[in-house]
């Protein structure tokens, strides 16, 4: 079991460029999440998908879009990257969207926007 | 607006010592309080969690203490080991169906 996988591991973009971060899980989980991690800010939820076919905004959704492609895959797109989006991005999944369900995190994507 | 405040930001402890990390929350609707551990270059992983119907939960060398009236909870790492060196995040959530709100994180370094 690979758990939660993310690609790419590192990416450098110029301001205004677009890119898609990919995430896949092999645990048959229903819910998936995208977070960003910035120093001193902890992890902040960008978007989440409670189940296949649904997506909802989290705490910091501006400048991002998501697609729940199927039960396994949840992608995050930056349409026009800005330096403020320089961060480490984590994808996570859980069995359901319940508060008492453990979230399993991927290894992260380190993104730098110049 | 940071709904979960975590302190300290960093902590250095000698091997065998006790590491203590504190968190305070504002939303009284929160009723699930997990702690996540993150090693460099890795994603966070659930360490231990507590619900407010108990005041303390212990798993091995890790203990959560919970004070509902003060809206505070803390993580104690007893007999700290160099392998415990990591960043620790507290989090909070409302009842089933809602999302986790994380604290800012504490970087713990255990010196041999």
PDB file of C-alpha atoms in Angstrom:
ATOM      1  CA  UNK A   1       0.000   0.000   0.000  1.00  0.00           C
ATOM      2  CA  UNK A   2       1.451   3.342  -1.068  1.00  0.00           C
ATOM      3  CA  UNK A   3      -1.060   5.318   1.025  1.00  0.00           C
ATOM      4  CA  UNK A   4      -1.329   8.900  -0.251  1.00  0.00           C
ATOM      5  CA  UNK A   5       0.981   9.865  -3.105  1.00  0.00           C
ATOM      6  CA  UNK A   6       1.613  13.360  -4.491  1.00  0.00           C
ATOM      7  CA  UNK A   7       3.331  14.598  -7.634  1.00  0.00           C
ATOM      8  CA  UNK A   8       5.502  16.492  -8.169  1.00  0.00           C
ATOM      9  CA  UNK A   9       7.685  16.664  -5.044  1.00  0.00           C
ATOM     10  CA  UNK A  10       9.169  20.035  -5.997  1.00  0.00           C
ATOM     11  CA  UNK A  11       8.139  22.736  -8.462  1.00  0.00           C
ATOM     12  CA  UNK A  12       9.323  26.224  -9.335  1.00  0.00           C
ATOM     13  CA  UNK A  13       6.941  28.499 -11.234  1.00  0.00           C
ATOM     14  CA  UNK A  14       7.087  32.041 -12.504  1.00  0.00           C
ATOM     15  CA  UNK A  15       4.329  34.465 -11.559  1.00  0.00           C
ATOM     16  CA  UNK A  16       1.328  33.938 -13.809  1.00  0.00           C
ATOM     17  CA  UNK A  17       2.125  30.351 -14.777  1.00  0.00           C
ATOM     18  CA  UNK A  18      -0.357  27.577 -14.114  1.00  0.00           C
ATOM     19  CA  UNK A  19       0.097  24.070 -12.803  1.00  0.00           C
ATOM     20  CA  UNK A  20      -1.789  21.115 -11.367  1.00  0.00           C
ATOM     21  CA  UNK A  21      -0.761  19.198  -8.267  1.00  0.00           C
ATOM     22  CA  UNK A  22      -1.774  15.568  -8.365  1.00  0.00           C
ATOM     23  CA  UNK A  23      -2.865  13.398  -5.440  1.00  0.00           C
ATOM     24  CA  UNK A  24      -3.933   9.773  -5.292  1.00  0.00           C
ATOM     25  CA  UNK A  25      -4.825   7.407  -2.445  1.00  0.00           C
ATOM     26  CA  UNK A  26      -5.134   3.632  -2.472  1.00  0.00           C
ATOM     27  CA  UNK A  27      -6.975   3.175   0.843  1.00  0.00           C
ATOM     28  CA  UNK A  28     -10.481   3.372  -0.645  1.00  0.00           C
ATOM     29  CA  UNK A  29     -11.147   6.522   1.379  1.00  0.00           C
ATOM     30  CA  UNK A  30     -14.198   8.625   0.673  1.00  0.00           C
ATOM     31  CA  UNK A  31     -12.883  12.035   1.754  1.00  0.00           C
ATOM     32  CA  UNK A  32      -9.856  13.941   0.480  1.00  0.00           C
ATOM     33  CA  UNK A  33      -8.304  17.275   1.406  1.00  0.00           C
ATOM     34  CA  UNK A  34      -5.774  19.824   0.218  1.00  0.00           C
ATOM     35  CA  UNK A  35      -3.785  21.855   2.777  1.00  0.00           C
ATOM     36  CA  UNK A  36      -1.015  24.398   2.563  1.00  0.00           C
ATOM     37  CA  UNK A  37       1.682  24.656   5.238  1.00  0.00           C
ATOM     38  CA  UNK A  38       3.435  27.932   5.952  1.00  0.00           C
ATOM     39  CA  UNK A  39       5.876  28.667   8.806  1.00  0.00           C
ATOM     40  CA  UNK A  40       4.038  29.519  12.023  1.00  0.00           C
ATOM     41  CA  UNK A  41       0.637  29.076  10.375  1.00  0.00           C
ATOM     42  CA  UNK A  42       0.185  25.359  10.771  1.00  0.00           C
ATOM     43  CA  UNK A  43      -1.807  23.624   8.057  1.00  0.00           C
ATOM     44  CA  UNK A  44      -4.664  25.514   6.465  1.00  0.00           C
ATOM     45  CA  UNK A  45      -7.397  23.783   4.499  1.00  0.00           C
ATOM     46  CA  UNK A  46      -7.713  24.933   0.888  1.00  0.00           C
ATOM     47  CA  UNK A  47     -10.431  22.629  -0.466  1.00  0.00           C
ATOM     48  CA  UNK A  48     -11.893  19.292   0.465  1.00  0.00           C
ATOM     49  CA  UNK A  49     -14.030  16.590  -1.089  1.00  0.00           C
ATOM     50  CA  UNK A  50     -16.347  14.753   1.288  1.00  0.00           C
ATOM     51  CA  UNK A  51     -17.099  12.106  -1.315  1.00  0.00           C
ATOM     52  CA  UNK A  52     -16.626  11.402  -4.998  1.00  0.00           C
ATOM     53  CA  UNK A  53     -18.409  14.057  -7.015  1.00  0.00           C
ATOM     54  CA  UNK A  54     -18.427  16.769  -4.334  1.00  0.00           C
ATOM     55  CA  UNK A  55     -15.984  19.539  -3.494  1.00  0.00           C
ATOM     56  CA  UNK A  56     -16.146  22.420  -1.012  1.00  0.00           C
ATOM     57  CA  UNK A  57     -14.069  25.435  -0.073  1.00  0.00           C
ATOM     58  CA  UNK A  58     -11.908  25.411   2.994  1.00  0.00           C
ATOM     59  CA  UNK A  59     -10.259  28.257   4.879  1.00  0.00           C
ATOM     60  CA  UNK A  60      -8.045  29.642   2.065  1.00  0.00           C
ATOM     61  CA  UNK A  61      -9.568  28.743  -1.358  1.00  0.00           C
ATOM     62  CA  UNK A  62      -8.778  31.933  -3.306  1.00  0.00           C
ATOM     63  CA  UNK A  63      -6.503  31.330  -6.305  1.00  0.00           C
ATOM     64  CA  UNK A  64      -7.098  27.570  -6.382  1.00  0.00           C
ATOM     65  CA  UNK A  65      -9.431  25.116  -8.045  1.00  0.00           C
ATOM     66  CA  UNK A  66      -9.869  21.404  -7.459  1.00  0.00           C
ATOM     67  CA  UNK A  67     -11.150  18.356  -9.278  1.00  0.00           C
ATOM     68  CA  UNK A  68     -12.196  15.068  -7.714  1.00  0.00           C
ATOM     69  CA  UNK A  69     -11.431  12.953 -10.760  1.00  0.00           C
ATOM     70  CA  UNK A  70     -12.622   9.684  -9.204  1.00  0.00           C
ATOM     71  CA  UNK A  71     -12.594   8.104  -5.757  1.00  0.00           C
ATOM     72  CA  UNK A  72      -8.795   7.751  -5.799  1.00  0.00           C
ATOM     73  CA  UNK A  73      -7.665  11.078  -7.251  1.00  0.00           C
ATOM     74  CA  UNK A  74      -8.011  14.704  -6.156  1.00  0.00           C
ATOM     75  CA  UNK A  75      -6.098  17.411  -8.011  1.00  0.00           C
ATOM     76  CA  UNK A  76      -5.339  21.027  -7.087  1.00  0.00           C
ATOM     77  CA  UNK A  77      -4.878  23.641  -9.807  1.00  0.00           C
ATOM     78  CA  UNK A  78      -3.250  27.036  -9.660  1.00  0.00           C
ATOM     79  CA  UNK A  79      -4.507  28.973 -12.671  1.00  0.00           C
ATOM     80  CA  UNK A  80      -2.215  32.005 -12.334  1.00  0.00           C
ATOM     81  CA  UNK A  81       0.450  31.459  -9.709  1.00  0.00           C
ATOM     82  CA  UNK A  82       1.424  34.293  -7.344  1.00  0.00           C
ATOM     83  CA  UNK A  83       4.413  34.569  -4.961  1.00  0.00           C
ATOM     84  CA  UNK A  84       1.934  34.368  -2.049  1.00  0.00           C
ATOM     85  CA  UNK A  85       1.243  30.776  -3.119  1.00  0.00           C
ATOM     86  CA  UNK A  86       4.805  29.728  -2.333  1.00  0.00           C
ATOM     87  CA  UNK A  87       4.221  26.992   0.224  1.00  0.00           C
ATOM     88  CA  UNK A  88       4.302  23.285   0.937  1.00  0.00           C
ATOM     89  CA  UNK A  89       1.105  21.594  -0.197  1.00  0.00           C
ATOM     90  CA  UNK A  90      -0.235  18.456   1.423  1.00  0.00           C
ATOM     91  CA  UNK A  91      -2.972  16.155   0.261  1.00  0.00           C
ATOM     92  CA  UNK A  92      -4.768  14.007   2.836  1.00  0.00           C
ATOM     93  CA  UNK A  93      -7.525  11.437   2.877  1.00  0.00           C
ATOM     94  CA  UNK A  94      -9.853   9.906   5.447  1.00  0.00           C
ATOM     95  CA  UNK A  95     -12.421   7.144   5.462  1.00  0.00           C
ATOM     96  CA  UNK A  96     -15.265   9.655   5.790  1.00  0.00           C
ATOM     97  CA  UNK A  97     -15.476  13.350   6.555  1.00  0.00           C
ATOM     98  CA  UNK A  98     -16.196  12.698  10.197  1.00  0.00           C
ATOM     99  CA  UNK A  99     -14.307  14.547  12.905  1.00  0.00           C
ATOM    100  CA  UNK A 100     -13.138  11.334  14.496  1.00  0.00           C
ATOM    101  CA  UNK A 101     -11.666   9.879  11.366  1.00  0.00           C
ATOM    102  CA  UNK A 102      -7.899   9.930  11.109  1.00  0.00           C
ATOM    103  CA  UNK A 103      -6.541  11.907   8.187  1.00  0.00           C
ATOM    104  CA  UNK A 104      -3.627  10.327   6.316  1.00  0.00           C
ATOM    105  CA  UNK A 105      -1.219  12.759   4.677  1.00  0.00           C
ATOM    106  CA  UNK A 106       0.937  12.512   1.589  1.00  0.00           C
ATOM    107  CA  UNK A 107       4.630  13.542   1.540  1.00  0.00           C
ATOM    108  CA  UNK A 108       3.923  17.040   0.223  1.00  0.00           C
ATOM    109  CA  UNK A 109       4.803  19.218  -2.767  1.00  0.00           C
ATOM    110  CA  UNK A 110       7.186  22.123  -2.191  1.00  0.00           C
ATOM    111  CA  UNK A 111       6.157  24.950  -4.531  1.00  0.00           C
ATOM    112  CA  UNK A 112       8.106  28.139  -5.128  1.00  0.00           C
ATOM    113  CA  UNK A 113       6.611  30.972  -7.174  1.00  0.00           C
ATOM    114  CA  UNK A 114       9.120  33.554  -8.368  1.00  0.00           C
TER     115      UNK A 114
ATOM    116  CA  UNK B   1      -8.232  34.771  12.996  1.00  0.00           C
ATOM    117  CA  UNK B   2      -6.403  31.837  14.522  1.00  0.00           C
ATOM    118  CA  UNK B   3      -8.904  29.635  16.297  1.00  0.00           C
ATOM    119  CA  UNK B   4      -6.261  27.315  17.772  1.00  0.00           C
ATOM    120  CA  UNK B   5      -3.195  28.939  19.313  1.00  0.00           C
ATOM    121  CA  UNK B   6      -0.156  26.796  20.014  1.00  0.00           C
ATOM    122  CA  UNK B   7       2.918  27.508  22.137  1.00  0.00           C
ATOM    123  CA  UNK B   8       5.855  27.480  22.225  1.00  0.00           C
ATOM    124  CA  UNK B   9       6.954  27.745  18.595  1.00  0.00           C
ATOM    125  CA  UNK B  10      10.089  25.775  19.379  1.00  0.00           C
ATOM    126  CA  UNK B  11      11.429  23.719  22.236  1.00  0.00           C
ATOM    127  CA  UNK B  12      14.790  22.191  23.104  1.00  0.00           C
ATOM    128  CA  UNK B  13      14.882  19.423  25.703  1.00  0.00           C
ATOM    129  CA  UNK B  14      17.560  17.065  26.912  1.00  0.00           C
ATOM    130  CA  UNK B  15      17.199  13.331  26.384  1.00  0.00           C
ATOM    131  CA  UNK B  16      15.093  11.910  29.193  1.00  0.00           C
ATOM    132  CA  UNK B  17      13.383  15.217  29.892  1.00  0.00           C
ATOM    133  CA  UNK B  18       9.724  16.212  29.534  1.00  0.00           C
ATOM    134  CA  UNK B  19       8.470  18.170  26.544  1.00  0.00           C
ATOM    135  CA  UNK B  20       5.284  20.182  27.079  1.00  0.00           C
ATOM    136  CA  UNK B  21       3.305  21.834  24.302  1.00  0.00           C
ATOM    137  CA  UNK B  22       0.203  23.899  24.977  1.00  0.00           C
ATOM    138  CA  UNK B  23      -2.811  24.760  22.855  1.00  0.00           C
ATOM    139  CA  UNK B  24      -5.773  27.036  23.450  1.00  0.00           C
ATOM    140  CA  UNK B  25      -8.950  27.170  21.428  1.00  0.00           C
ATOM    141  CA  UNK B  26     -11.793  29.655  21.127  1.00  0.00           C
ATOM    142  CA  UNK B  27     -14.696  27.734  19.631  1.00  0.00           C
ATOM    143  CA  UNK B  28     -16.633  25.920  22.367  1.00  0.00           C
ATOM    144  CA  UNK B  29     -18.241  23.740  19.681  1.00  0.00           C
ATOM    145  CA  UNK B  30     -14.927  21.927  19.138  1.00  0.00           C
ATOM    146  CA  UNK B  31     -15.147  18.410  20.510  1.00  0.00           C
ATOM    147  CA  UNK B  32     -12.250  16.483  19.007  1.00  0.00           C
ATOM    148  CA  UNK B  33      -8.608  17.343  19.674  1.00  0.00           C
ATOM    149  CA  UNK B  34      -5.901  15.368  17.837  1.00  0.00           C
ATOM    150  CA  UNK B  35      -2.156  15.857  17.841  1.00  0.00           C
ATOM    151  CA  UNK B  36      -0.132  15.258  14.684  1.00  0.00           C
ATOM    152  CA  UNK B  37       3.609  14.573  14.469  1.00  0.00           C
ATOM    153  CA  UNK B  38       5.638  15.616  11.431  1.00  0.00           C
ATOM    154  CA  UNK B  39       9.222  14.614  10.631  1.00  0.00           C
ATOM    155  CA  UNK B  40      11.290  16.721   8.203  1.00  0.00           C
ATOM    156  CA  UNK B  41      10.334  16.102   4.595  1.00  0.00           C
ATOM    157  CA  UNK B  42       7.292  14.026   5.542  1.00  0.00           C
ATOM    158  CA  UNK B  43       3.593  14.621   5.893  1.00  0.00           C
ATOM    159  CA  UNK B  44       1.985  14.861   9.347  1.00  0.00           C
ATOM    160  CA  UNK B  45       0.773  11.668  11.013  1.00  0.00           C
ATOM    161  CA  UNK B  46      -1.763  11.242  13.803  1.00  0.00           C
ATOM    162  CA  UNK B  47      -0.054  10.747  17.161  1.00  0.00           C
ATOM    163  CA  UNK B  48      -2.839  10.783  19.753  1.00  0.00           C
ATOM    164  CA  UNK B  49      -6.308  12.312  20.106  1.00  0.00           C
ATOM    165  CA  UNK B  50      -8.767  13.160  22.875  1.00  0.00           C
ATOM    166  CA  UNK B  51     -12.437  14.000  23.216  1.00  0.00           C
ATOM    167  CA  UNK B  52     -13.645  16.408  25.937  1.00  0.00           C
ATOM    168  CA  UNK B  53     -15.463  13.746  27.967  1.00  0.00           C
ATOM    169  CA  UNK B  54     -12.090  12.777  29.505  1.00  0.00           C
ATOM    170  CA  UNK B  55      -9.440  14.994  31.101  1.00  0.00           C
ATOM    171  CA  UNK B  56      -6.409  12.911  30.184  1.00  0.00           C
ATOM    172  CA  UNK B  57      -5.345  10.287  27.669  1.00  0.00           C
ATOM    173  CA  UNK B  58      -2.056   8.412  27.712  1.00  0.00           C
ATOM    174  CA  UNK B  59      -0.425   6.342  24.998  1.00  0.00           C
ATOM    175  CA  UNK B  60       3.056   5.166  25.889  1.00  0.00           C
ATOM    176  CA  UNK B  61       5.235   8.212  26.607  1.00  0.00           C
ATOM    177  CA  UNK B  62       2.673  10.636  25.142  1.00  0.00           C
ATOM    178  CA  UNK B  63      -0.112  12.151  27.265  1.00  0.00           C
ATOM    179  CA  UNK B  64      -2.818  14.669  26.382  1.00  0.00           C
ATOM    180  CA  UNK B  65      -4.240  16.748  29.219  1.00  0.00           C
ATOM    181  CA  UNK B  66      -7.520  18.547  28.575  1.00  0.00           C
ATOM    182  CA  UNK B  67      -9.077  21.442  30.515  1.00  0.00           C
ATOM    183  CA  UNK B  68     -12.525  22.145  29.127  1.00  0.00           C
ATOM    184  CA  UNK B  69     -13.290  25.151  31.348  1.00  0.00           C
ATOM    185  CA  UNK B  70     -10.053  26.870  30.339  1.00  0.00           C
ATOM    186  CA  UNK B  71     -10.406  25.785  26.714  1.00  0.00           C
ATOM    187  CA  UNK B  72      -6.863  24.460  26.776  1.00  0.00           C
ATOM    188  CA  UNK B  73      -5.152  21.167  26.062  1.00  0.00           C
ATOM    189  CA  UNK B  74      -1.559  20.080  26.139  1.00  0.00           C
ATOM    190  CA  UNK B  75       0.787  17.343  24.980  1.00  0.00           C
ATOM    191  CA  UNK B  76       3.375  15.927  27.360  1.00  0.00           C
ATOM    192  CA  UNK B  77       6.227  13.807  26.011  1.00  0.00           C
ATOM    193  CA  UNK B  78       7.792  11.909  28.890  1.00  0.00           C
ATOM    194  CA  UNK B  79      11.360  10.566  28.788  1.00  0.00           C
ATOM    195  CA  UNK B  80      11.953  12.474  25.532  1.00  0.00           C
ATOM    196  CA  UNK B  81      14.190  10.697  22.999  1.00  0.00           C
ATOM    197  CA  UNK B  82      16.182  12.056  20.033  1.00  0.00           C
ATOM    198  CA  UNK B  83      13.752  10.170  17.763  1.00  0.00           C
ATOM    199  CA  UNK B  84      10.962  12.414  19.101  1.00  0.00           C
ATOM    200  CA  UNK B  85      12.583  15.408  17.381  1.00  0.00           C
ATOM    201  CA  UNK B  86       9.844  16.604  15.052  1.00  0.00           C
ATOM    202  CA  UNK B  87       7.214  19.287  14.591  1.00  0.00           C
ATOM    203  CA  UNK B  88       4.015  18.751  16.566  1.00  0.00           C
ATOM    204  CA  UNK B  89       0.645  20.219  15.616  1.00  0.00           C
ATOM    205  CA  UNK B  90      -2.433  20.375  17.767  1.00  0.00           C
ATOM    206  CA  UNK B  91      -5.786  20.524  16.025  1.00  0.00           C
ATOM    207  CA  UNK B  92      -9.462  20.814  16.824  1.00  0.00           C
ATOM    208  CA  UNK B  93     -12.709  19.928  15.139  1.00  0.00           C
ATOM    209  CA  UNK B  94     -16.433  20.121  15.675  1.00  0.00           C
ATOM    210  CA  UNK B  95     -18.675  17.074  15.602  1.00  0.00           C
ATOM    211  CA  UNK B  96     -18.557  14.591  12.773  1.00  0.00           C
ATOM    212  CA  UNK B  97     -18.805  16.221   9.382  1.00  0.00           C
ATOM    213  CA  UNK B  98     -16.459  19.148   9.931  1.00  0.00           C
ATOM    214  CA  UNK B  99     -12.828  19.946   9.204  1.00  0.00           C
ATOM    215  CA  UNK B 100      -9.667  20.110  11.316  1.00  0.00           C
ATOM    216  CA  UNK B 101      -8.321  23.507  12.431  1.00  0.00           C
ATOM    217  CA  UNK B 102      -4.598  23.309  13.164  1.00  0.00           C
ATOM    218  CA  UNK B 103      -2.385  25.235  15.555  1.00  0.00           C
ATOM    219  CA  UNK B 104       0.794  26.870  14.284  1.00  0.00           C
ATOM    220  CA  UNK B 105       3.099  23.982  15.227  1.00  0.00           C
ATOM    221  CA  UNK B 106       5.942  23.420  17.707  1.00  0.00           C
ATOM    222  CA  UNK B 107       9.378  22.325  16.596  1.00  0.00           C
ATOM    223  CA  UNK B 108      10.838  19.994  19.243  1.00  0.00           C
ATOM    224  CA  UNK B 109      14.546  19.171  19.351  1.00  0.00           C
ATOM    225  CA  UNK B 110      15.700  16.494  21.787  1.00  0.00           C
ATOM    226  CA  UNK B 111      19.438  16.696  22.472  1.00  0.00           C
ATOM    227  CA  UNK B 112      21.280  13.451  23.278  1.00  0.00           C
TER     228      UNK B 112
END
